[in-house]
């Protein structure tokens, strides 16, 4: 059996090596390192793939969130509601812009933001909701958009983990996650479903005015060369990363299918295990792109399981071990432990298994067998 990796970037690269190498060499030969034709081509191709009017590439997924919030004109003191159970980048940029982060609990079944908790958190100061399509599973966008409309709030989808996922609206139509809110953001961090070979990110929107505003913000607030109309930032996707991403975008559907296939095999192996709660998988639905395959374990010492897996050379991850509302930087007197029953439990019970495009059946069998033996001993 090949050595098991949490993410197998090397195995994936080997299959696209000749194309990637040629594209990257082309950038070097032409020396169009910044805002070269590859960046523009990638932007167009991603717009087509997502069926969204505007993709604005930027330097990373954290910048993308910050720039989206700047573009929407959020002001210091505005409250922004987001999930307590996610990566810190989401809440970090809210705080950096001197907006007030308001963390709320998530659902036990999909780990995504709890609509009722969002409703309870809305105040006259609330200006935006940031749902995160956590682990690659689309959040309940119809309900979020409805709530946002009722209260005149912006919605910024943090789609760093969900690129390629299809959200199924209640009327049966489908949209790509990240294209439903007023703005969506993503990250091209190497381990993300559409990852480059360094850092990268992008903002999506169907709003022409917002797209124009954001294109200036990412470029030092310039709409005309050397005229700085607003305070901006310097945030670019470089041409070499775009050259890699163009190849990987062509494979994204296959990559997400490979992840879903691996997820189904994991879930099938755990079907009889009462102590193992597997993630939501919809039949015939592509609303989950399995950035992570995350179990919760009952009546099992999760940390001992992590140790046992590592001893057996099975990498695994705990995303996330501490709820954001308990992080030193993000504590707030308004929070009450009783408001976070789900995140407080998930941080103790969750475990993410190896998930990438190159997992094979032998590896999945070894991983599931090792876990099942442990939880039943
Ligand atoms: C990875 C990630 C980010 C940040 O992306 P970077 O490109 O690393 O800045 C933001 N939000 C979520 C949910 C992420 O998973």
XYZ file of C-alpha atoms and ligand atoms in Angstrom:
392
model
C 0.000 0.000 0.000
C 1.221 3.507 -0.810
C 1.940 5.738 2.183
C -1.275 7.513 3.206
C -1.261 11.293 3.043
C -3.787 13.783 4.372
C -3.548 15.562 1.008
C -1.587 14.059 -1.921
C -0.486 17.056 -3.977
C 2.456 15.205 -5.477
C 0.367 12.326 -6.806
C -2.047 14.798 -8.347
C 0.765 16.870 -9.896
C 2.321 13.857 -11.571
C -0.827 13.346 -13.645
C -0.844 16.914 -14.981
C 2.894 17.560 -14.885
C 3.517 18.104 -18.591
C 0.672 20.605 -18.958
C 1.476 22.481 -15.760
C 5.190 22.637 -16.513
C 4.544 23.947 -20.029
C 2.159 26.640 -18.791
C 4.478 27.780 -16.012
C 7.498 27.827 -18.352
C 5.508 29.949 -20.777
C 4.985 32.553 -18.021
C 8.706 32.535 -17.270
C 9.644 32.818 -20.951
C 7.282 35.741 -21.508
C 8.105 37.334 -18.115
C 4.467 38.418 -17.785
C 4.609 37.711 -14.062
C 2.024 40.211 -12.837
C -1.465 40.521 -14.337
C -0.329 38.601 -17.404
C -2.612 36.946 -19.946
C -2.811 33.777 -17.829
C -4.531 35.696 -15.031
C -7.072 37.167 -17.394
C -7.726 33.826 -19.090
C -8.161 32.066 -15.755
C -10.566 34.748 -14.579
C -12.755 34.260 -17.669
C -12.629 30.478 -17.415
C -13.633 30.571 -13.751
C -16.494 32.983 -14.543
C -17.749 30.478 -17.126
C -17.321 27.517 -14.809
C -19.177 29.179 -11.943
C -21.704 30.907 -14.191
C -21.026 34.192 -12.415
C -20.602 37.614 -14.032
C -17.419 38.664 -12.272
C -14.406 36.901 -10.809
C -11.804 39.216 -9.295
C -8.593 37.312 -8.533
C -6.596 38.326 -5.461
C -3.706 37.152 -3.309
C -5.411 34.693 -0.939
C -8.748 33.706 0.552
C -8.347 35.880 3.632
C -7.783 38.962 1.479
C -10.797 37.958 -0.601
C -13.029 38.146 2.468
C -11.555 41.453 3.565
C -11.862 43.001 0.103
C -15.462 41.822 -0.281
C -16.336 43.506 3.030
C -14.495 46.685 2.006
C -16.259 46.659 -1.358
C -19.662 46.422 0.286
C -18.796 49.504 2.318
C -19.165 47.935 5.758
C -18.256 50.481 8.439
C -16.619 50.204 11.875
C -19.178 49.092 14.424
C -21.334 47.218 11.894
C -22.159 43.740 13.141
C -21.330 40.758 10.944
C -22.759 37.371 11.824
C -20.722 34.269 11.058
C -20.274 30.681 12.216
C -18.464 29.811 15.436
C -17.153 26.586 13.903
C -14.818 27.562 11.064
C -11.290 28.656 10.244
C -10.286 31.905 11.963
C -9.764 33.845 8.710
C -13.481 34.485 8.444
C -13.732 36.243 11.801
C -10.255 37.753 11.605
C -11.013 40.065 8.702
C -14.276 41.182 10.309
C -12.319 42.225 13.385
C -9.478 43.766 11.337
C -11.913 46.113 9.613
C -13.197 47.124 13.070
C -16.522 45.547 12.319
C -18.062 43.579 15.178
C -17.977 39.814 14.681
C -21.035 38.025 16.044
C -20.412 34.301 16.243
C -23.322 31.877 16.229
C -23.755 28.123 16.600
C -23.895 25.622 13.730
C -26.165 22.694 12.842
C -25.212 19.246 14.098
C -26.098 17.556 10.768
C -24.135 19.684 8.285
C -21.793 21.754 10.536
C -23.053 24.902 8.763
C -24.456 28.095 10.272
C -27.709 27.582 12.214
C -30.447 29.771 10.727
C -32.344 30.101 13.999
C -29.172 31.191 15.757
C -28.621 33.791 13.021
C -32.182 35.061 13.529
C -31.601 35.447 17.263
C -28.345 37.334 16.672
C -29.758 40.000 14.338
C -29.837 43.513 15.848
C -30.358 46.957 14.287
C -26.562 47.120 13.856
C -26.329 43.894 11.841
C -25.130 44.555 8.293
C -23.993 41.220 6.915
C -24.041 37.445 7.250
C -21.029 35.350 6.263
C -22.034 31.717 5.777
C -19.132 29.301 5.295
C -19.721 26.241 3.111
C -17.826 24.223 5.649
C -15.865 21.142 4.591
C -17.299 21.617 1.092
C -21.013 21.288 1.879
C -23.334 24.077 0.757
C -25.005 26.017 3.573
C -28.754 26.618 3.421
C -28.555 29.585 1.059
C -32.281 29.979 0.343
C -33.002 30.572 4.033
C -29.986 32.826 4.443
C -30.922 34.963 1.431
C -34.520 35.195 2.616
C -33.426 36.364 6.049
C -30.964 38.814 4.505
C -33.664 40.302 2.311
C -36.068 40.709 5.239
C -33.442 42.535 7.281
C -31.588 44.271 4.409
C -28.318 42.503 5.082
C -25.449 41.631 2.774
C -24.443 38.021 2.330
C -20.808 37.113 1.691
C -20.294 33.409 1.084
C -16.963 32.090 2.327
C -16.527 29.430 -0.329
C -12.875 28.634 0.396
C -13.783 24.995 1.050
C -16.723 24.639 -1.329
C -15.555 25.471 -4.829
C -17.453 23.467 -7.420
C -20.329 22.513 -5.123
C -23.844 22.942 -6.506
C -26.444 24.392 -4.211
C -29.918 23.064 -4.965
C -32.519 25.799 -4.479
C -35.930 24.877 -3.091
C -37.377 25.303 -6.622
C -35.002 22.624 -7.920
C -32.624 24.915 -9.822
C -28.909 24.811 -9.055
C -26.266 27.470 -8.481
C -22.586 27.100 -7.742
C -21.796 27.974 -4.142
C -20.183 31.386 -3.882
C -22.411 32.905 -6.581
C -25.653 33.231 -4.616
C -24.852 35.946 -2.066
C -23.970 39.553 -2.860
C -20.376 38.396 -2.957
C -18.560 35.086 -2.639
C -14.918 34.432 -1.873
C -12.520 31.560 -2.293
C -8.969 30.484 -1.574
C -6.545 28.700 -3.893
C -4.339 27.542 -0.996
C -2.630 24.352 -2.256
C -4.764 21.920 -0.245
C -8.093 23.475 -1.233
C -10.218 21.671 -3.839
C -8.949 24.093 -6.484
C -5.487 24.804 -5.143
C -2.518 26.490 -6.781
C 1.188 26.030 -5.977
C 1.389 28.915 -3.542
C -1.207 31.424 -2.391
C -4.177 32.745 -4.299
C -7.794 33.732 -3.919
C -10.754 35.338 -5.650
C -13.960 37.251 -5.099
C -17.127 36.511 -7.096
C -20.143 38.708 -7.699
C -22.979 39.213 -10.159
C -23.165 42.914 -9.268
C -21.429 45.116 -11.889
C -20.978 48.090 -9.556
C -19.566 45.987 -6.741
C -17.187 44.279 -9.194
C -15.951 47.668 -10.385
C -15.432 48.876 -6.808
C -13.541 45.711 -5.906
C -11.298 45.854 -8.998
C -10.105 49.221 -7.736
C -9.712 48.101 -4.135
C -7.425 45.192 -5.039
C -5.239 47.634 -6.984
C -4.432 50.325 -4.383
C -7.820 52.000 -4.770
C -6.982 53.033 -8.363
C -9.645 53.254 -11.055
C -7.413 55.411 -13.206
C -3.635 55.038 -13.063
C -2.165 57.005 -10.128
C -5.574 58.332 -9.092
C -6.373 56.817 -5.695
C -10.095 57.293 -5.127
C -10.497 54.964 -2.169
C -8.157 53.328 0.307
C -7.255 50.036 -1.292
C -4.856 47.159 -0.848
C -2.339 45.346 -3.010
C -3.748 41.900 -3.579
C -2.980 39.998 -6.778
C -3.038 36.466 -8.061
C 0.295 36.075 -9.797
C 0.561 34.766 -13.336
C 2.384 31.537 -12.442
C -0.389 30.584 -10.042
C -2.997 31.397 -12.683
C -1.066 29.189 -15.121
C -1.362 26.272 -12.680
C -4.991 27.023 -11.854
C -6.042 26.988 -15.526
C -4.965 23.351 -15.770
C -6.487 22.392 -12.461
C -9.808 24.110 -13.205
C -10.223 21.822 -16.231
C -9.935 18.887 -13.852
C -12.000 20.317 -10.998
C -15.157 18.332 -11.694
C -13.140 15.121 -11.883
C -11.296 16.040 -8.693
C -14.549 16.672 -6.842
C -15.991 13.414 -8.192
C -12.926 11.540 -6.919
C -13.432 13.116 -3.483
C -17.118 12.178 -3.452
C -16.301 8.611 -4.481
C -13.811 8.320 -1.619
C -16.401 9.793 0.769
C -19.017 7.235 -0.298
C -16.556 4.398 0.300
C -15.725 5.691 3.766
C -19.410 6.045 4.611
C -20.255 2.572 3.317
C -17.526 1.052 5.485
C -18.864 2.802 8.603
C -22.525 1.991 7.900
C -22.926 -0.465 10.794
C -20.952 1.549 13.335
C -23.116 3.214 15.965
C -20.262 5.185 17.472
C -19.316 6.757 14.158
C -21.496 9.488 12.706
C -20.664 10.015 9.043
C -21.122 13.315 7.186
C -24.220 14.118 5.186
C -24.112 12.713 1.634
C -27.100 13.415 -0.607
C -27.810 10.763 -3.226
C -27.335 12.006 -6.774
C -26.481 15.416 -5.448
C -23.328 17.388 -5.855
C -23.904 19.832 -3.003
C -20.870 18.419 -1.162
C -17.357 18.522 -2.614
C -15.689 16.993 0.442
C -12.921 19.420 1.098
C -12.839 17.434 4.324
C -14.455 14.115 5.235
C -15.307 14.711 8.864
C -16.716 12.176 11.306
C -18.009 12.704 14.788
C -17.308 9.887 17.225
C -19.554 8.986 20.171
C -18.455 7.194 23.337
C -14.876 7.204 22.035
C -11.894 9.228 23.198
C -11.326 11.281 20.048
C -7.833 12.362 21.031
C -6.836 8.751 21.707
C -8.209 7.830 18.276
C -6.088 10.557 16.662
C -3.015 9.191 18.450
C -3.845 5.621 17.436
C -4.236 6.591 13.788
C -0.969 8.496 13.816
C 0.782 5.482 15.332
C -0.530 3.491 12.386
C 0.791 6.109 9.955
C -2.676 7.331 9.124
C -2.702 11.124 9.115
C -5.877 12.830 10.286
C -6.920 16.294 11.371
C -9.078 17.966 13.981
C -10.862 20.846 12.268
C -11.419 22.708 14.516
C -10.215 21.979 18.060
C -11.329 25.269 19.679
C -14.527 27.174 18.900
C -13.859 30.710 17.714
C -15.873 32.246 20.570
C -13.358 30.700 22.999
C -10.309 32.066 21.179
C -8.552 34.801 23.122
C -8.685 37.250 20.224
C -12.420 36.876 19.671
C -13.944 36.691 23.124
C -16.969 38.880 23.719
C -19.092 39.423 26.785
C -22.221 38.874 24.772
C -21.440 35.186 24.310
C -23.051 32.653 26.582
C -21.828 29.028 26.583
C -25.442 27.854 26.406
C -25.658 29.468 22.964
C -23.011 27.131 21.513
C -24.062 23.564 22.364
C -23.171 22.181 18.924
C -19.731 23.748 18.422
C -18.781 22.990 22.006
C -19.530 19.317 21.315
C -18.081 19.144 17.790
C -14.665 20.371 18.864
C -14.427 17.313 21.120
C -15.927 14.739 18.742
C -14.872 15.695 15.225
C -12.103 14.057 13.249
C -11.247 14.555 9.582
C -9.859 11.623 7.608
C -7.410 11.734 4.707
C -9.261 13.266 1.754
C -7.837 14.040 -1.661
C -8.086 13.021 -5.284
C -5.593 10.165 -5.160
C -6.971 7.908 -2.383
C -7.180 4.265 -3.409
C -9.323 1.404 -2.156
C -6.514 -0.276 -0.187
C -5.851 2.928 1.695
C -9.539 3.512 2.443
C -9.908 -0.063 3.636
C -6.906 0.214 5.946
C -8.107 3.548 7.360
C -11.688 2.418 8.001
C -10.601 -0.947 9.438
C -8.189 0.734 11.849
C -10.873 3.162 13.051
C -13.577 0.516 13.434
C -11.259 -1.719 15.462
C -10.360 1.169 17.736
C -13.869 2.415 18.492
C -15.046 -1.129 19.290
C -12.235 -2.230 21.528
C -8.571 28.410 3.778
C -9.701 29.223 4.275
C -9.658 30.626 4.294
C -8.409 31.420 4.001
O -7.780 31.200 2.829
P -6.225 31.632 2.640
O -6.051 31.550 1.163
O -5.392 30.672 3.385
O -6.102 33.027 3.128
C -10.784 31.318 4.672
N -11.896 30.680 5.061
C -11.972 29.338 5.097
C -13.237 28.692 5.534
C -10.871 28.567 4.721
O -10.952 27.236 4.770
